[in-house]
PDB file of N, CA and C in Angstrom:
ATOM      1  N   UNK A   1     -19.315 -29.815  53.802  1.00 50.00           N
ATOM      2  CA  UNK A   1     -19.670 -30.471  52.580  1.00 50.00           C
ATOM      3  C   UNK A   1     -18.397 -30.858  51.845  1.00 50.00           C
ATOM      4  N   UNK A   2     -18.169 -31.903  51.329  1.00 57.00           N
ATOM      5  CA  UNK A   2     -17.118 -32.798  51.212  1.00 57.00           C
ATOM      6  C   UNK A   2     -17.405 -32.618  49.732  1.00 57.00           C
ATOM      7  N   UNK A   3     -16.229 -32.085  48.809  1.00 60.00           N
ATOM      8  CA  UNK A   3     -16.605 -32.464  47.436  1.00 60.00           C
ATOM      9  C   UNK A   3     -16.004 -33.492  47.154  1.00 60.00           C
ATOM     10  N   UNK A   4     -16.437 -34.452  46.200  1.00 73.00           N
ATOM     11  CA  UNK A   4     -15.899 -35.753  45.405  1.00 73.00           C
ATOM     12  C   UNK A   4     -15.689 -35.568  44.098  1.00 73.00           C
ATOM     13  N   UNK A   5     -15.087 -36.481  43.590  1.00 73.00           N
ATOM     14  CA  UNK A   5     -14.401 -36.645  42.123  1.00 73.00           C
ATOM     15  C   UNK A   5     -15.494 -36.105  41.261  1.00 73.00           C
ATOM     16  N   UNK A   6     -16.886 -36.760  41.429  1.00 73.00           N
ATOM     17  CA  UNK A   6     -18.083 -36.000  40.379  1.00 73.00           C
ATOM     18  C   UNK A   6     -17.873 -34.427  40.563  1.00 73.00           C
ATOM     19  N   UNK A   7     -17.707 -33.810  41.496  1.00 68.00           N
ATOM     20  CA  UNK A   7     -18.417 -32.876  41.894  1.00 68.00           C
ATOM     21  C   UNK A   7     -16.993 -31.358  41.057  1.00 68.00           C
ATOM     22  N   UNK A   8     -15.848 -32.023  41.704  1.00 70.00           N
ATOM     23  CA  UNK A   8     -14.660 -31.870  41.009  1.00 70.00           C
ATOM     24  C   UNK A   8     -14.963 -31.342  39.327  1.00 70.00           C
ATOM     25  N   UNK A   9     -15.149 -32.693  39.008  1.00 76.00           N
ATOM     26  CA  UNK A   9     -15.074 -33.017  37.107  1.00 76.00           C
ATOM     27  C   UNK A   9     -16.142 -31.582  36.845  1.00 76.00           C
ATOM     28  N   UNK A  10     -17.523 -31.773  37.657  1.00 78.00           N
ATOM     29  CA  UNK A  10     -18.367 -30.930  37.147  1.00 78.00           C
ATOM     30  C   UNK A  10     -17.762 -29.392  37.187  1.00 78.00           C
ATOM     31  N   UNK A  11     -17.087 -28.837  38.242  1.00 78.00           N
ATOM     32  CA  UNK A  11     -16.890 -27.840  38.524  1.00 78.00           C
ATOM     33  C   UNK A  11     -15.642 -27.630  37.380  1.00 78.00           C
ATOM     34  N   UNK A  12     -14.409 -28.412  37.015  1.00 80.00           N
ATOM     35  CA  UNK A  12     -14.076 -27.907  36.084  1.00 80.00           C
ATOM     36  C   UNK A  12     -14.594 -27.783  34.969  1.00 80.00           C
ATOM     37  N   UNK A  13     -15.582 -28.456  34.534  1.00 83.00           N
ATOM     38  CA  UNK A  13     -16.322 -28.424  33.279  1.00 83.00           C
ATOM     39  C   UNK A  13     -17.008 -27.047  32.930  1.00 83.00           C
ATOM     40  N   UNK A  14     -17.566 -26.955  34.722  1.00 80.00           N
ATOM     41  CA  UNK A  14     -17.916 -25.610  34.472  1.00 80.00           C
ATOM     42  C   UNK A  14     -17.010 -24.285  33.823  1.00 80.00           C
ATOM     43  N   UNK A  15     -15.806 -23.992  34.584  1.00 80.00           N
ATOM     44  CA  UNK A  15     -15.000 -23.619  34.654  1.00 80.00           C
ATOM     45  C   UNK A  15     -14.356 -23.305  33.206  1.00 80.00           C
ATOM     46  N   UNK A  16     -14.149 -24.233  32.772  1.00 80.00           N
ATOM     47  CA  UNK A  16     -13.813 -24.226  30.871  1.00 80.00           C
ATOM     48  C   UNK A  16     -15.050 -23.864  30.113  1.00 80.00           C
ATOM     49  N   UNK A  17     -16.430 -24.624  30.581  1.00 79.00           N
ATOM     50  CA  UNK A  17     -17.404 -23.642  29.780  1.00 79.00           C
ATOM     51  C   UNK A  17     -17.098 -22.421  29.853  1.00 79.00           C
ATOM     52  N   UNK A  18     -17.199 -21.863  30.571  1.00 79.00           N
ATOM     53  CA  UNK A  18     -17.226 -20.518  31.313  1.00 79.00           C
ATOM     54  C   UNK A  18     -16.235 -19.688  30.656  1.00 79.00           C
ATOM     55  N   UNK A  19     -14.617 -20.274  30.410  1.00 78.00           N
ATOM     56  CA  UNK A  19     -13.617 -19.573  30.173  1.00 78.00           C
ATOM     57  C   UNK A  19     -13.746 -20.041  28.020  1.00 78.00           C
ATOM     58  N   UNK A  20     -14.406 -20.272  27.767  1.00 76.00           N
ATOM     59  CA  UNK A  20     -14.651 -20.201  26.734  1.00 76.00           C
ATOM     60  C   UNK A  20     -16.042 -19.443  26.197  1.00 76.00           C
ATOM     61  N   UNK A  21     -16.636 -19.541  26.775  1.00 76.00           N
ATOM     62  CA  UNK A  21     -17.826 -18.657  26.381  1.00 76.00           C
ATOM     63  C   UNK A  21     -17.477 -17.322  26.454  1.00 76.00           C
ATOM     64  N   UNK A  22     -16.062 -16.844  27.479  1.00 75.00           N
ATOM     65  CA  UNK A  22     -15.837 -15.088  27.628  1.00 75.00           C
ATOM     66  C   UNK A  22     -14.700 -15.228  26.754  1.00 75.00           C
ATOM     67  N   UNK A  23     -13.868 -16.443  26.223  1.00 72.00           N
ATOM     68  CA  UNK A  23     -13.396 -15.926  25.230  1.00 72.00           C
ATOM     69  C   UNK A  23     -13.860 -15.927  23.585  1.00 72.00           C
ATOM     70  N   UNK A  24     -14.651 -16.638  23.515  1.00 69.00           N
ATOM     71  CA  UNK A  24     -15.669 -16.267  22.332  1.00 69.00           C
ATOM     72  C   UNK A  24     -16.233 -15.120  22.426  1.00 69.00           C
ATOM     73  N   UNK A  25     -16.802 -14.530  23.298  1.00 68.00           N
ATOM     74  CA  UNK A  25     -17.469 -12.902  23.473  1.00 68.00           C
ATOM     75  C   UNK A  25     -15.915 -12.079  22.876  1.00 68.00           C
ATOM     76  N   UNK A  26     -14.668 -11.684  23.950  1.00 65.00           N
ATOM     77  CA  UNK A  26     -13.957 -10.834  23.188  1.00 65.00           C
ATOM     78  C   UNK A  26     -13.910 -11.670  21.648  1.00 65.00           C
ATOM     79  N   UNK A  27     -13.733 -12.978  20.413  1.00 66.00           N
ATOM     80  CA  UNK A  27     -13.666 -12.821  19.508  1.00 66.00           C
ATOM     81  C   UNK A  27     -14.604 -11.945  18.800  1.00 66.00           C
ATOM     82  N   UNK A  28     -15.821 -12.210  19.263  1.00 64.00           N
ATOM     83  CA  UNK A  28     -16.635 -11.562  18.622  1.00 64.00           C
ATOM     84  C   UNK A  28     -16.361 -10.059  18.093  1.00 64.00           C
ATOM     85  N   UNK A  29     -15.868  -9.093  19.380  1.00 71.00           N
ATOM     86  CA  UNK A  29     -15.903  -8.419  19.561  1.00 71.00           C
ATOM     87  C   UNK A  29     -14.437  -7.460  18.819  1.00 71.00           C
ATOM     88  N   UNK A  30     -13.098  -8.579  18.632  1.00 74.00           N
ATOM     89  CA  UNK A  30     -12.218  -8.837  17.723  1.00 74.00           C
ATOM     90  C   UNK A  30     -12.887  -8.578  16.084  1.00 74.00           C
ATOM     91  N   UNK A  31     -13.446  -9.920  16.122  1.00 77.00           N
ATOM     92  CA  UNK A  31     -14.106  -9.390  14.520  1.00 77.00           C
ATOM     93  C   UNK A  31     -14.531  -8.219  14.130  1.00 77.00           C
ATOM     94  N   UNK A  32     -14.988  -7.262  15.000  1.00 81.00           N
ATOM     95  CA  UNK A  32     -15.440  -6.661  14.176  1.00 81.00           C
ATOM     96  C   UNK A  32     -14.448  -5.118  14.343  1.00 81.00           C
ATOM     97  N   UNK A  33     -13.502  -5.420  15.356  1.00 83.00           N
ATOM     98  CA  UNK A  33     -12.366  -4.530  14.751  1.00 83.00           C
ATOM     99  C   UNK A  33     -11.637  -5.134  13.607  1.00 83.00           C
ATOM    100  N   UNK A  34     -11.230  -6.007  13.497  1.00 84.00           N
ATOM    101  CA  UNK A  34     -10.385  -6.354  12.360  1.00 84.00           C
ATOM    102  C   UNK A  34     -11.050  -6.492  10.933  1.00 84.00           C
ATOM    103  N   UNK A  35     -12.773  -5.931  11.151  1.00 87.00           N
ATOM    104  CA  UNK A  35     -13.289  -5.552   9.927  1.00 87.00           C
ATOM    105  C   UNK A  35     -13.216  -4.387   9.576  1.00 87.00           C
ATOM    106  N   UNK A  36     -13.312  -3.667  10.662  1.00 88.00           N
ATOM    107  CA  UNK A  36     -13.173  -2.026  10.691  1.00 88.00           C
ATOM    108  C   UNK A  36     -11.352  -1.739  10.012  1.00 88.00           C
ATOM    109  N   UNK A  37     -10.348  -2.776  10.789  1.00 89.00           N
ATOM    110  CA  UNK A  37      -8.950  -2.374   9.953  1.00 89.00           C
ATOM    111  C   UNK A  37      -9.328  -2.492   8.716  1.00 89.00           C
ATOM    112  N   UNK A  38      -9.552  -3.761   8.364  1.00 91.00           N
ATOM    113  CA  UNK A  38      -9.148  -4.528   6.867  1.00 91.00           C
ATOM    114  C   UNK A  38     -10.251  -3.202   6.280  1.00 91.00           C
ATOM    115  N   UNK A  39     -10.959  -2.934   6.539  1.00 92.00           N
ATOM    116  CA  UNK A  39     -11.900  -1.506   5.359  1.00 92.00           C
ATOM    117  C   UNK A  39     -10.549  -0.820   5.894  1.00 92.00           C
ATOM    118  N   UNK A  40     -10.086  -0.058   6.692  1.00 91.00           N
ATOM    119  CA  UNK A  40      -9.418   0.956   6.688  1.00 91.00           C
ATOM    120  C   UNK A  40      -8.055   0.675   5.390  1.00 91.00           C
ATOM    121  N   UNK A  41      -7.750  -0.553   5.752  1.00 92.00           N
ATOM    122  CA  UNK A  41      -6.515  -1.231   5.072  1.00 92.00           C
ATOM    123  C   UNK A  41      -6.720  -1.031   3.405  1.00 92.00           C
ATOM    124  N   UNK A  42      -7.754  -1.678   3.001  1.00 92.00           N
ATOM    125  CA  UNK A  42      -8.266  -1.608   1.506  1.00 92.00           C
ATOM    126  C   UNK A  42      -8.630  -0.128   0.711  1.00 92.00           C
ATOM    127  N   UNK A  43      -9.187   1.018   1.869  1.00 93.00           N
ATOM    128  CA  UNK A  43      -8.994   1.873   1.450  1.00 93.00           C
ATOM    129  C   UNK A  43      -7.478   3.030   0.921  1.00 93.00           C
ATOM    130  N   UNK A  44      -6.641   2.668   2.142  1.00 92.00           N
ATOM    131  CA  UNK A  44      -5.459   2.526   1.781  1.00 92.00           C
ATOM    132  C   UNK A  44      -4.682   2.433   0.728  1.00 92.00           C
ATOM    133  N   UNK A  45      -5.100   1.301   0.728  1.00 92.00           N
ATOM    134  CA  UNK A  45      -4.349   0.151  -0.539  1.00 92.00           C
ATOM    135  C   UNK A  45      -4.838   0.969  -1.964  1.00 92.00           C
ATOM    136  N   UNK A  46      -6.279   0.971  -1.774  1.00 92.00           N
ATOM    137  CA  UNK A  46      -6.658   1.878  -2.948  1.00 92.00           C
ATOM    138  C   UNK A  46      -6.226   3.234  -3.352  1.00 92.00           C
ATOM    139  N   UNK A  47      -5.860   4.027  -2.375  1.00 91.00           N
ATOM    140  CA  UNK A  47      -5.360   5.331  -2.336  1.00 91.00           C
ATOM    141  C   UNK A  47      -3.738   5.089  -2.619  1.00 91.00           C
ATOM    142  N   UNK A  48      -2.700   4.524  -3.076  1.00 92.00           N
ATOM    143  CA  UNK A  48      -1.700   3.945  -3.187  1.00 92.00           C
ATOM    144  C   UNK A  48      -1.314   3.386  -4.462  1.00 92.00           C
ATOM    145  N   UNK A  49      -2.634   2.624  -4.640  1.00 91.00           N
ATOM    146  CA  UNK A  49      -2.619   1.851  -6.155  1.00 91.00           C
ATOM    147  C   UNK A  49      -2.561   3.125  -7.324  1.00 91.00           C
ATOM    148  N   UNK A  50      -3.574   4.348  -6.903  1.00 92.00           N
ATOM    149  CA  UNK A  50      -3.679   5.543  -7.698  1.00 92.00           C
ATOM    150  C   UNK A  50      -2.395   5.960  -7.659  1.00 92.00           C
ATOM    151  N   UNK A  51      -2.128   6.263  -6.338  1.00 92.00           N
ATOM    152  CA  UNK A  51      -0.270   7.374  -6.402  1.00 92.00           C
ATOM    153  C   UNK A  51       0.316   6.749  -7.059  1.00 92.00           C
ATOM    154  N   UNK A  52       0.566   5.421  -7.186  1.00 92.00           N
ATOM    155  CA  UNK A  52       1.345   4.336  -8.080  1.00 92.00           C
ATOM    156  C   UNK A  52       1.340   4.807  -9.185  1.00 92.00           C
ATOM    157  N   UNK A  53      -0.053   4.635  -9.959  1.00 92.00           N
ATOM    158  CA  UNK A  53      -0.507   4.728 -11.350  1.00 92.00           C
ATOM    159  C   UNK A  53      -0.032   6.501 -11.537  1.00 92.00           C
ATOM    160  N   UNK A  54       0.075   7.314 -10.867  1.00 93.00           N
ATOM    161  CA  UNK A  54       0.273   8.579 -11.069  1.00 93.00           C
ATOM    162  C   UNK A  54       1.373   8.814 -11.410  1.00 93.00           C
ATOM    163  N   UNK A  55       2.142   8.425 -10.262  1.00 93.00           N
ATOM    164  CA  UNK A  55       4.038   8.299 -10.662  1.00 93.00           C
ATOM    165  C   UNK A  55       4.350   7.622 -11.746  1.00 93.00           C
ATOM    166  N   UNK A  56       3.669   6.804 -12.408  1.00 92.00           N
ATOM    167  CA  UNK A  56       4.215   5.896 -13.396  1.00 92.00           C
ATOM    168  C   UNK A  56       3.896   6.804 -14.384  1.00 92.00           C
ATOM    169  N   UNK A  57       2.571   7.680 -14.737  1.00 94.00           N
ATOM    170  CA  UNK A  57       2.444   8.406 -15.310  1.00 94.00           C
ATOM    171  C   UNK A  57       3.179   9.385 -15.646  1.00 94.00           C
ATOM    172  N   UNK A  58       3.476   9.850 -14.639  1.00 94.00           N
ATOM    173  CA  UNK A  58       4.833  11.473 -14.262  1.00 94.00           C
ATOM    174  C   UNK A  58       5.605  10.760 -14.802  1.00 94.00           C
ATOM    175  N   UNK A  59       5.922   9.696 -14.279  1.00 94.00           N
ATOM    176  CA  UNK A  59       7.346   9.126 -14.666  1.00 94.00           C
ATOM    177  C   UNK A  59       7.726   9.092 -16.349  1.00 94.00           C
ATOM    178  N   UNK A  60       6.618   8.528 -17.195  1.00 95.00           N
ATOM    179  CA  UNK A  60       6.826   8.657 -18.903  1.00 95.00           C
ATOM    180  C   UNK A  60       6.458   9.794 -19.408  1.00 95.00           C
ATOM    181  N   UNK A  61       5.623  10.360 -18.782  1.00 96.00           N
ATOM    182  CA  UNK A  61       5.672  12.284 -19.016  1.00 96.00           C
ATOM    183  C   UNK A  61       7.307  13.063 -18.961  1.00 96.00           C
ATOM    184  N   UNK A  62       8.238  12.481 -18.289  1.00 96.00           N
ATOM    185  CA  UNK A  62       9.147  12.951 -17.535  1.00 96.00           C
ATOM    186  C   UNK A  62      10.376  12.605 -19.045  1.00 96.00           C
ATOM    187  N   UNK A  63      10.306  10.857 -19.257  1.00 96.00           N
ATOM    188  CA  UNK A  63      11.146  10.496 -19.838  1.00 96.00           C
ATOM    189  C   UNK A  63      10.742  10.635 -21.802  1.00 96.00           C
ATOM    190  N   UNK A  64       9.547  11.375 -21.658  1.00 96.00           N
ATOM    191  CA  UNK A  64       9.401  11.815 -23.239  1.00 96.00           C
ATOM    192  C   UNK A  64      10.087  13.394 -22.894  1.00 96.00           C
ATOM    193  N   UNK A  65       9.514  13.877 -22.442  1.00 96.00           N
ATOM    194  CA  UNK A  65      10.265  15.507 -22.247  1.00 96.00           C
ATOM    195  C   UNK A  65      11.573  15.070 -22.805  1.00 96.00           C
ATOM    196  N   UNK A  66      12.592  14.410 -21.222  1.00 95.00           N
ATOM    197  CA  UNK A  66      13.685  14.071 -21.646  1.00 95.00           C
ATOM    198  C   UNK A  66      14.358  14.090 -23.149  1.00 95.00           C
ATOM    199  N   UNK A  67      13.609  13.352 -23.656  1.00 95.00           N
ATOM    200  CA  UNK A  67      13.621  12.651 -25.225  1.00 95.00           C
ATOM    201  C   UNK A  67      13.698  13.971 -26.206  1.00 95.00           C
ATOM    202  N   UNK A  68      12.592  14.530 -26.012  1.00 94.00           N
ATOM    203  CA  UNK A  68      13.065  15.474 -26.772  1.00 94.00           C
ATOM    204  C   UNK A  68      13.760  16.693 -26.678  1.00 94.00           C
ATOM    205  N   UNK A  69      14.591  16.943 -25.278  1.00 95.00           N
ATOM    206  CA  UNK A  69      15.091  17.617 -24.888  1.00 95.00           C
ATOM    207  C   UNK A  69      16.576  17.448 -25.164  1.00 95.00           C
ATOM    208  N   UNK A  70      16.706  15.948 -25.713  1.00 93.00           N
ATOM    209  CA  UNK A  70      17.943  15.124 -26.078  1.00 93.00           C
ATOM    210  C   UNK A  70      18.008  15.629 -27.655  1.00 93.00           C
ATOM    211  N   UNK A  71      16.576  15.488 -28.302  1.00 92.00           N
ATOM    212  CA  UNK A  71      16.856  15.974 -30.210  1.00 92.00           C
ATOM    213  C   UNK A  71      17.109  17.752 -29.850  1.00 92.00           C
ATOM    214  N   UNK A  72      16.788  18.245 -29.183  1.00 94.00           N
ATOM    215  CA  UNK A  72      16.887  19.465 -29.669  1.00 94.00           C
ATOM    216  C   UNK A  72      18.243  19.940 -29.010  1.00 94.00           C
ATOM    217  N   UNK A  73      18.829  19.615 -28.005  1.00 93.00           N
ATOM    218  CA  UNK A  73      20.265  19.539 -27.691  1.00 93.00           C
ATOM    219  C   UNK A  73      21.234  19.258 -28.956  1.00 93.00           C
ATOM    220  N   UNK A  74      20.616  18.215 -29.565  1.00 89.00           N
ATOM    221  CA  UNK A  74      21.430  17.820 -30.644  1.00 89.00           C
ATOM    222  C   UNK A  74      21.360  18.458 -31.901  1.00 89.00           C
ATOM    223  N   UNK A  75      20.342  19.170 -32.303  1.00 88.00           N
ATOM    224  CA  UNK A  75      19.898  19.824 -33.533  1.00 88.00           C
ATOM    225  C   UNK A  75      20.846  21.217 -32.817  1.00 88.00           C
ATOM    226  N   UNK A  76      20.648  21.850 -31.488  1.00 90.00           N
ATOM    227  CA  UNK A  76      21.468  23.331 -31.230  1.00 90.00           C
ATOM    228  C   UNK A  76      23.362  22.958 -31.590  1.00 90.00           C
ATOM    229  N   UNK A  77      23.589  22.019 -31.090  1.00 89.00           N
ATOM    230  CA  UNK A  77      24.976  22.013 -30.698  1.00 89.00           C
ATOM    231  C   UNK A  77      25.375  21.512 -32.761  1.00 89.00           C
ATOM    232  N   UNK A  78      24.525  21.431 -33.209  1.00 88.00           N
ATOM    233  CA  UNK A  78      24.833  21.067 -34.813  1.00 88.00           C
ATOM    234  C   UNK A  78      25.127  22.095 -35.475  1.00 88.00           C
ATOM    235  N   UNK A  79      23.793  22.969 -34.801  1.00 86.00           N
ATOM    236  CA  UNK A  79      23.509  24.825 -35.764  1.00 86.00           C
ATOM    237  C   UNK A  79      24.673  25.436 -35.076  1.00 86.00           C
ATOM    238  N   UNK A  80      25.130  25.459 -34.278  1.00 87.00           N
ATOM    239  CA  UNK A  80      26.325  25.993 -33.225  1.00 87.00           C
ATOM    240  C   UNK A  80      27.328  25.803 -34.115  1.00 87.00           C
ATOM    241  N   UNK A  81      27.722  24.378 -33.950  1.00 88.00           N
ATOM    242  CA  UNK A  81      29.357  23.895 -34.531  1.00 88.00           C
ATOM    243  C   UNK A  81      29.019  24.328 -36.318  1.00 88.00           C
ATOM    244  N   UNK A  82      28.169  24.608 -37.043  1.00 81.00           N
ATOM    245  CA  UNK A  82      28.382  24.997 -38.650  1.00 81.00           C
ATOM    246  C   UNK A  82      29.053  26.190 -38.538  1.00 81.00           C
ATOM    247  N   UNK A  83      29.902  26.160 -40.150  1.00 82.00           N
ATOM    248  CA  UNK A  83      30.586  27.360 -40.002  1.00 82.00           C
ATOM    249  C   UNK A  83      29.732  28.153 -40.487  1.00 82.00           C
ATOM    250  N   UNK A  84      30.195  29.655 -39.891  1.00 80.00           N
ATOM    251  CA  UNK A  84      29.204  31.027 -39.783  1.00 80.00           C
ATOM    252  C   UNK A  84      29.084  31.227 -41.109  1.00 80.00           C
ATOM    253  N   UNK A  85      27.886  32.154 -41.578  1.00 78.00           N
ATOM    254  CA  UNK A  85      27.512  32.184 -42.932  1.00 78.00           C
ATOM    255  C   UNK A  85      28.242  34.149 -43.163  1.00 78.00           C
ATOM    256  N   UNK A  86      28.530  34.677 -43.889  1.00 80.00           N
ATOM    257  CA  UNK A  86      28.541  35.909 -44.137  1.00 80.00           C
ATOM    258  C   UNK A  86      27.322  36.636 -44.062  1.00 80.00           C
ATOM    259  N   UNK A  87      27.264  37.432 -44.134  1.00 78.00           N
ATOM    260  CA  UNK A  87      25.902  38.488 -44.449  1.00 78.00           C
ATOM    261  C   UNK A  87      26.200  38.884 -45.609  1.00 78.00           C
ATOM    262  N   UNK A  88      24.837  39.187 -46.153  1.00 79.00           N
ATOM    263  CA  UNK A  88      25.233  39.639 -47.136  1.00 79.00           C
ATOM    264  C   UNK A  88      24.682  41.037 -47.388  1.00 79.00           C
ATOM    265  N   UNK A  89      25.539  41.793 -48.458  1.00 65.00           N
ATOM    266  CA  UNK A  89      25.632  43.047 -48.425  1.00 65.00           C
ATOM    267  C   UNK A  89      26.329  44.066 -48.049  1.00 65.00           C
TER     268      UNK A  89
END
C-alpha cells in the first residue's frame, strides 16, 4: 500500500492533533498544581505580612524604651554631677 501526498497531510494532521490534545491534558493537570502553589504562596505571604507588622511593632516598642532610657540617663548623670549636700545634724 503506497501512501500519497493526501494520505501523508492526513497522517500528520493526525499526528499534531494528537500531540496537542496530550499536551493540553498535562496543562490541565499543570493548573491545578500551580493552584495548589499560588494557595500555598498566599498563605505564606500572609504569614510574613504579620511577622512584618510584628517587627515593626517590636521595633517602636524598642525605640520608645530607648527614649526613655535616654531621659533617665540624663536626669542620673545630672543628680550624680550636683554637688553633695551635707547632712544635717
Amino acid at each position: 500500500m503506497f501512501l500519497t501526498k493526501q494520505h501523508l497531510k492526513m497522517a500528520r494532521t493526525l499526528g499534531v492533533a494528537i500531540a496537542v490534545t496530550i499536551s493540553l491534558g498535562a496543562c490541565a493537570t499543570y493548573k491545578e498544581e500551580f493552584a495548589g502553589i499560588n494557595s500555598r504562596l498566599d498563605q505564606l505571604d500572609t504569614k510574613v505580612q504579620g511577622a512584618a507588622q510584628s517587627a515593626e511593632s517590636a521595633n517602636q516598642s524598642a525605640q520608645q524604651a530607648n527614649q526613655r532610657l535616654d531621659q533617665i540617663e540624663a536626669r542620673v548623670q545630672q543628680l550624680e554631677s550636683a554637688p553633695r549636700r551635707q547632712p544635717r545634724g
